[in-house]
Amino acid sequence: MAISADSKTAVAVGGKGFLVWDLTDLAHPAELYADDQGEELVALSPDGRRAVFGTGNAAEVWDLSDRTKPVRVATMGGEFHDVFAVAMARKGDLVLTADYRGRAVLWDLSEPSRPVRLAALRTLTELGGVRRGAAKVHPRNAAVGR
C-alpha cells in the first residue's frame, strides 16, 4: 500500500492486481480504478501521478495522471526473480528495485516511459541471505534493508 505525499491518492496491491482511491474527501474515499494484472508491490510518487509496481519478474511504471484510467508506460528488467522491494525517491525520479536472487537495480525515471538503469547494488543475498523488508531510497544513498 502507498499514499501520496499530498494525501490525495492511495494505491493498494494484492496478488491479483491493484486499486486506486481518491482521498480528497477523507470521509468518503472514492475507488477510481481496479486492475487484475498481478501487481504485488507498489511505490508511489509524492504527487501520486506515478506508480512503480513489482510484478514478480519485473517492475512496471504506471502513469496515474488520470487516476480513473492508469496507463502502464514502461517495464523495467525482465531478469528479476521474485521482486520483493520497490522504492521511489521523494522527487519521484529515482527508483530502487530488488529481488531474491540478489539483483538490486537503481533506475532513473526522469522520463517515465524510458527508464534508465543507473547501477546494480549489492544486496543481502551476497552476504548469505535476504531478509524480507522494504527498500529505502534517500537523495544521497540507497539501501536495501530489513
PDB file of C-alpha atoms in Angstrom:
ATOM      1  CA  MET A   1       0.000   0.000   0.000  1.00  0.00           C
ATOM      2  CA  ALA A   2       1.056   3.569  -0.573  1.00  0.00           C
ATOM      3  CA  ILE A   3      -0.336   7.057  -0.024  1.00  0.00           C
ATOM      4  CA  SER A   4       0.926  10.041  -1.981  1.00  0.00           C
ATOM      5  CA  ALA A   5       2.687  12.805  -0.043  1.00  0.00           C
ATOM      6  CA  ASP A   6      -0.145  15.188  -0.952  1.00  0.00           C
ATOM      7  CA  SER A   7      -2.612  12.700   0.675  1.00  0.00           C
ATOM      8  CA  LYS A   8      -4.890  12.740  -2.368  1.00  0.00           C
ATOM      9  CA  THR A   9      -4.147   9.282  -3.797  1.00  0.00           C
ATOM     10  CA  ALA A  10      -3.871   5.807  -2.264  1.00  0.00           C
ATOM     11  CA  VAL A  11      -2.883   2.595  -4.013  1.00  0.00           C
ATOM     12  CA  ALA A  12      -3.273  -0.925  -2.642  1.00  0.00           C
ATOM     13  CA  VAL A  13      -1.894  -4.090  -4.183  1.00  0.00           C
ATOM     14  CA  GLY A  14      -2.585  -7.762  -3.781  1.00  0.00           C
ATOM     15  CA  GLY A  15      -1.634 -10.955  -5.544  1.00  0.00           C
ATOM     16  CA  LYS A  16      -4.217 -10.229  -8.220  1.00  0.00           C
ATOM     17  CA  GLY A  17      -3.770  -6.530  -9.005  1.00  0.00           C
ATOM     18  CA  PHE A  18      -4.184  -3.035  -7.633  1.00  0.00           C
ATOM     19  CA  LEU A  19      -6.789  -0.463  -6.600  1.00  0.00           C
ATOM     20  CA  VAL A  20      -6.543   3.347  -6.821  1.00  0.00           C
ATOM     21  CA  TRP A  21      -8.517   5.615  -4.480  1.00  0.00           C
ATOM     22  CA  ASP A  22      -9.177   9.342  -4.454  1.00  0.00           C
ATOM     23  CA  LEU A  23      -8.715  10.564  -0.863  1.00  0.00           C
ATOM     24  CA  THR A  24      -9.724  14.184  -1.480  1.00  0.00           C
ATOM     25  CA  ASP A  25     -12.768  13.672   0.783  1.00  0.00           C
ATOM     26  CA  LEU A  26     -11.341  11.584   3.627  1.00  0.00           C
ATOM     27  CA  ALA A  27     -14.819  10.816   4.962  1.00  0.00           C
ATOM     28  CA  HIS A  28     -15.768   9.320   1.584  1.00  0.00           C
ATOM     29  CA  PRO A  29     -12.764   7.853  -0.276  1.00  0.00           C
ATOM     30  CA  ALA A  30     -13.672   7.030  -3.855  1.00  0.00           C
ATOM     31  CA  GLU A  31     -12.427   3.894  -5.590  1.00  0.00           C
ATOM     32  CA  LEU A  32     -11.341   5.061  -9.029  1.00  0.00           C
ATOM     33  CA  TYR A  33      -9.712   2.084 -10.709  1.00  0.00           C
ATOM     34  CA  ALA A  34      -9.137  -1.644 -10.280  1.00  0.00           C
ATOM     35  CA  ASP A  35      -6.616  -3.737 -12.216  1.00  0.00           C
ATOM     36  CA  ASP A  36      -6.114  -7.511 -12.175  1.00  0.00           C
ATOM     37  CA  GLN A  37      -2.721  -7.958 -13.832  1.00  0.00           C
ATOM     38  CA  GLY A  38      -0.917  -9.451 -10.799  1.00  0.00           C
ATOM     39  CA  GLU A  39       0.880  -6.475  -9.270  1.00  0.00           C
ATOM     40  CA  GLU A  40       2.318  -7.323  -5.861  1.00  0.00           C
ATOM     41  CA  LEU A  41       4.279  -4.293  -4.566  1.00  0.00           C
ATOM     42  CA  VAL A  42       3.943  -0.548  -5.034  1.00  0.00           C
ATOM     43  CA  ALA A  43       5.923   2.663  -4.666  1.00  0.00           C
ATOM     44  CA  LEU A  44       4.084   5.912  -5.325  1.00  0.00           C
ATOM     45  CA  SER A  45       5.455   9.307  -6.357  1.00  0.00           C
ATOM     46  CA  PRO A  46       4.854  12.151  -3.898  1.00  0.00           C
ATOM     47  CA  ASP A  47       2.261  13.780  -6.168  1.00  0.00           C
ATOM     48  CA  GLY A  48       0.507  10.439  -6.785  1.00  0.00           C
ATOM     49  CA  ARG A  49       0.885  10.758 -10.565  1.00  0.00           C
ATOM     50  CA  ARG A  50       3.300   7.828 -10.998  1.00  0.00           C
ATOM     51  CA  ALA A  51       3.468   4.332  -9.506  1.00  0.00           C
ATOM     52  CA  VAL A  52       6.033   1.555  -9.794  1.00  0.00           C
ATOM     53  CA  PHE A  53       4.747  -1.957  -9.207  1.00  0.00           C
ATOM     54  CA  GLY A  54       6.700  -5.142  -8.549  1.00  0.00           C
ATOM     55  CA  THR A  55       5.124  -7.915 -10.603  1.00  0.00           C
ATOM     56  CA  GLY A  56       7.215 -10.984  -9.896  1.00  0.00           C
ATOM     57  CA  ASN A  57       9.828 -10.961 -12.645  1.00  0.00           C
ATOM     58  CA  ALA A  58       9.762  -7.250 -13.472  1.00  0.00           C
ATOM     59  CA  ALA A  59       8.788  -3.807 -12.261  1.00  0.00           C
ATOM     60  CA  GLU A  60       6.271  -1.689 -14.143  1.00  0.00           C
ATOM     61  CA  VAL A  61       5.928   2.082 -14.346  1.00  0.00           C
ATOM     62  CA  TRP A  62       2.345   3.362 -14.475  1.00  0.00           C
ATOM     63  CA  ASP A  63       1.112   6.884 -15.204  1.00  0.00           C
ATOM     64  CA  LEU A  64      -1.688   7.757 -12.770  1.00  0.00           C
ATOM     65  CA  SER A  65      -2.241  11.303 -14.063  1.00  0.00           C
ATOM     66  CA  ASP A  66      -5.815  10.267 -14.851  1.00  0.00           C
ATOM     67  CA  ARG A  67      -6.496   8.130 -11.793  1.00  0.00           C
ATOM     68  CA  THR A  68      -9.618   6.668 -13.403  1.00  0.00           C
ATOM     69  CA  LYS A  69      -7.559   5.330 -16.345  1.00  0.00           C
ATOM     70  CA  PRO A  70      -3.979   4.492 -15.265  1.00  0.00           C
ATOM     71  CA  VAL A  71      -1.638   3.566 -18.110  1.00  0.00           C
ATOM     72  CA  ARG A  72       1.393   1.257 -17.988  1.00  0.00           C
ATOM     73  CA  VAL A  73       4.198   3.230 -19.660  1.00  0.00           C
ATOM     74  CA  ALA A  74       7.255   1.001 -19.153  1.00  0.00           C
ATOM     75  CA  THR A  75       8.557  -2.303 -17.824  1.00  0.00           C
ATOM     76  CA  MET A  76      11.937  -2.451 -16.075  1.00  0.00           C
ATOM     77  CA  GLY A  77      14.081  -5.552 -16.192  1.00  0.00           C
ATOM     78  CA  GLY A  78      12.900  -8.961 -17.211  1.00  0.00           C
ATOM     79  CA  GLU A  79      15.734 -10.695 -15.462  1.00  0.00           C
ATOM     80  CA  PHE A  80      14.330 -10.322 -11.955  1.00  0.00           C
ATOM     81  CA  HIS A  81      13.237 -13.333  -9.948  1.00  0.00           C
ATOM     82  CA  ASP A  82      10.517 -12.571  -7.424  1.00  0.00           C
ATOM     83  CA  VAL A  83      10.849  -8.814  -6.897  1.00  0.00           C
ATOM     84  CA  PHE A  84      10.486  -8.212  -3.155  1.00  0.00           C
ATOM     85  CA  ALA A  85      11.050  -4.462  -2.907  1.00  0.00           C
ATOM     86  CA  VAL A  86      10.398  -1.280  -4.856  1.00  0.00           C
ATOM     87  CA  ALA A  87      11.056   2.214  -3.541  1.00  0.00           C
ATOM     88  CA  MET A  88      10.834   5.678  -5.020  1.00  0.00           C
ATOM     89  CA  ALA A  89      12.807   8.779  -4.044  1.00  0.00           C
ATOM     90  CA  ARG A  90      10.962  11.867  -2.833  1.00  0.00           C
ATOM     91  CA  LYS A  91      11.149  13.613  -6.196  1.00  0.00           C
ATOM     92  CA  GLY A  92       9.783  10.535  -7.979  1.00  0.00           C
ATOM     93  CA  ASP A  93      12.621  10.330 -10.486  1.00  0.00           C
ATOM     94  CA  LEU A  94      14.736   7.612  -8.847  1.00  0.00           C
ATOM     95  CA  VAL A  95      13.589   4.034  -8.180  1.00  0.00           C
ATOM     96  CA  LEU A  96      15.247   1.067  -6.496  1.00  0.00           C
ATOM     97  CA  THR A  97      14.139  -2.497  -7.248  1.00  0.00           C
ATOM     98  CA  ALA A  98      15.410  -5.697  -5.613  1.00  0.00           C
ATOM     99  CA  ASP A  99      14.771  -9.420  -5.984  1.00  0.00           C
ATOM    100  CA  TYR A 100      15.511 -12.604  -4.057  1.00  0.00           C
ATOM    101  CA  ARG A 101      18.400 -13.598  -6.310  1.00  0.00           C
ATOM    102  CA  GLY A 102      20.405 -10.608  -5.171  1.00  0.00           C
ATOM    103  CA  ARG A 103      19.631  -8.203  -8.003  1.00  0.00           C
ATOM    104  CA  ALA A 104      19.134  -4.642  -6.813  1.00  0.00           C
ATOM    105  CA  VAL A 105      18.968  -2.009  -9.504  1.00  0.00           C
ATOM    106  CA  LEU A 106      18.801   1.766  -9.298  1.00  0.00           C
ATOM    107  CA  TRP A 107      16.728   3.356 -12.092  1.00  0.00           C
ATOM    108  CA  ASP A 108      16.394   6.908 -13.425  1.00  0.00           C
ATOM    109  CA  LEU A 109      12.731   7.692 -14.148  1.00  0.00           C
ATOM    110  CA  SER A 110      13.221  11.269 -15.310  1.00  0.00           C
ATOM    111  CA  GLU A 111      11.498  10.075 -18.484  1.00  0.00           C
ATOM    112  CA  PRO A 112       8.975   7.528 -17.114  1.00  0.00           C
ATOM    113  CA  SER A 113       8.375   5.800 -20.446  1.00  0.00           C
ATOM    114  CA  ARG A 114      12.124   5.174 -20.842  1.00  0.00           C
ATOM    115  CA  PRO A 115      13.633   4.070 -17.509  1.00  0.00           C
ATOM    116  CA  VAL A 116      17.431   4.156 -17.481  1.00  0.00           C
ATOM    117  CA  ARG A 117      19.360   1.566 -15.488  1.00  0.00           C
ATOM    118  CA  LEU A 118      21.885   3.539 -13.400  1.00  0.00           C
ATOM    119  CA  ALA A 119      23.602   0.963 -11.225  1.00  0.00           C
ATOM    120  CA  ALA A 120      23.482  -2.505  -9.729  1.00  0.00           C
ATOM    121  CA  LEU A 121      23.762  -2.560  -5.941  1.00  0.00           C
ATOM    122  CA  ARG A 122      24.988  -5.258  -3.600  1.00  0.00           C
ATOM    123  CA  THR A 123      22.217  -6.936  -1.611  1.00  0.00           C
ATOM    124  CA  LEU A 124      21.984  -9.115   1.460  1.00  0.00           C
ATOM    125  CA  THR A 125      21.874 -12.218  -0.759  1.00  0.00           C
ATOM    126  CA  GLU A 126      25.582 -11.654  -1.392  1.00  0.00           C
ATOM    127  CA  LEU A 127      26.090 -11.664   2.370  1.00  0.00           C
ATOM    128  CA  GLY A 128      24.350 -15.007   2.886  1.00  0.00           C
ATOM    129  CA  GLY A 129      20.627 -14.322   2.685  1.00  0.00           C
ATOM    130  CA  VAL A 130      17.875 -11.830   2.120  1.00  0.00           C
ATOM    131  CA  ARG A 131      15.517 -10.799   4.851  1.00  0.00           C
ATOM    132  CA  ARG A 132      12.059  -9.749   3.717  1.00  0.00           C
ATOM    133  CA  GLY A 133      11.837  -5.995   4.013  1.00  0.00           C
ATOM    134  CA  ALA A 134      11.390  -2.675   2.351  1.00  0.00           C
ATOM    135  CA  ALA A 135      13.836  -0.769   0.227  1.00  0.00           C
ATOM    136  CA  LYS A 136      14.553   2.848   1.062  1.00  0.00           C
ATOM    137  CA  VAL A 137      15.911   5.439  -1.319  1.00  0.00           C
ATOM    138  CA  HIS A 138      17.398   8.632   0.044  1.00  0.00           C
ATOM    139  CA  PRO A 139      18.633  11.575  -2.046  1.00  0.00           C
ATOM    140  CA  ARG A 140      22.290  10.692  -1.442  1.00  0.00           C
ATOM    141  CA  ASN A 141      22.245   6.936  -0.991  1.00  0.00           C
ATOM    142  CA  ALA A 142      20.235   3.800  -1.487  1.00  0.00           C
ATOM    143  CA  ALA A 143      19.918   0.790   0.793  1.00  0.00           C
ATOM    144  CA  VAL A 144      18.028  -2.463   0.759  1.00  0.00           C
ATOM    145  CA  GLY A 145      17.344  -3.483   4.317  1.00  0.00           C
ATOM    146  CA  ARG A 146      15.355  -5.466   6.812  1.00  0.00           C
TER     147      ARG A 146
END
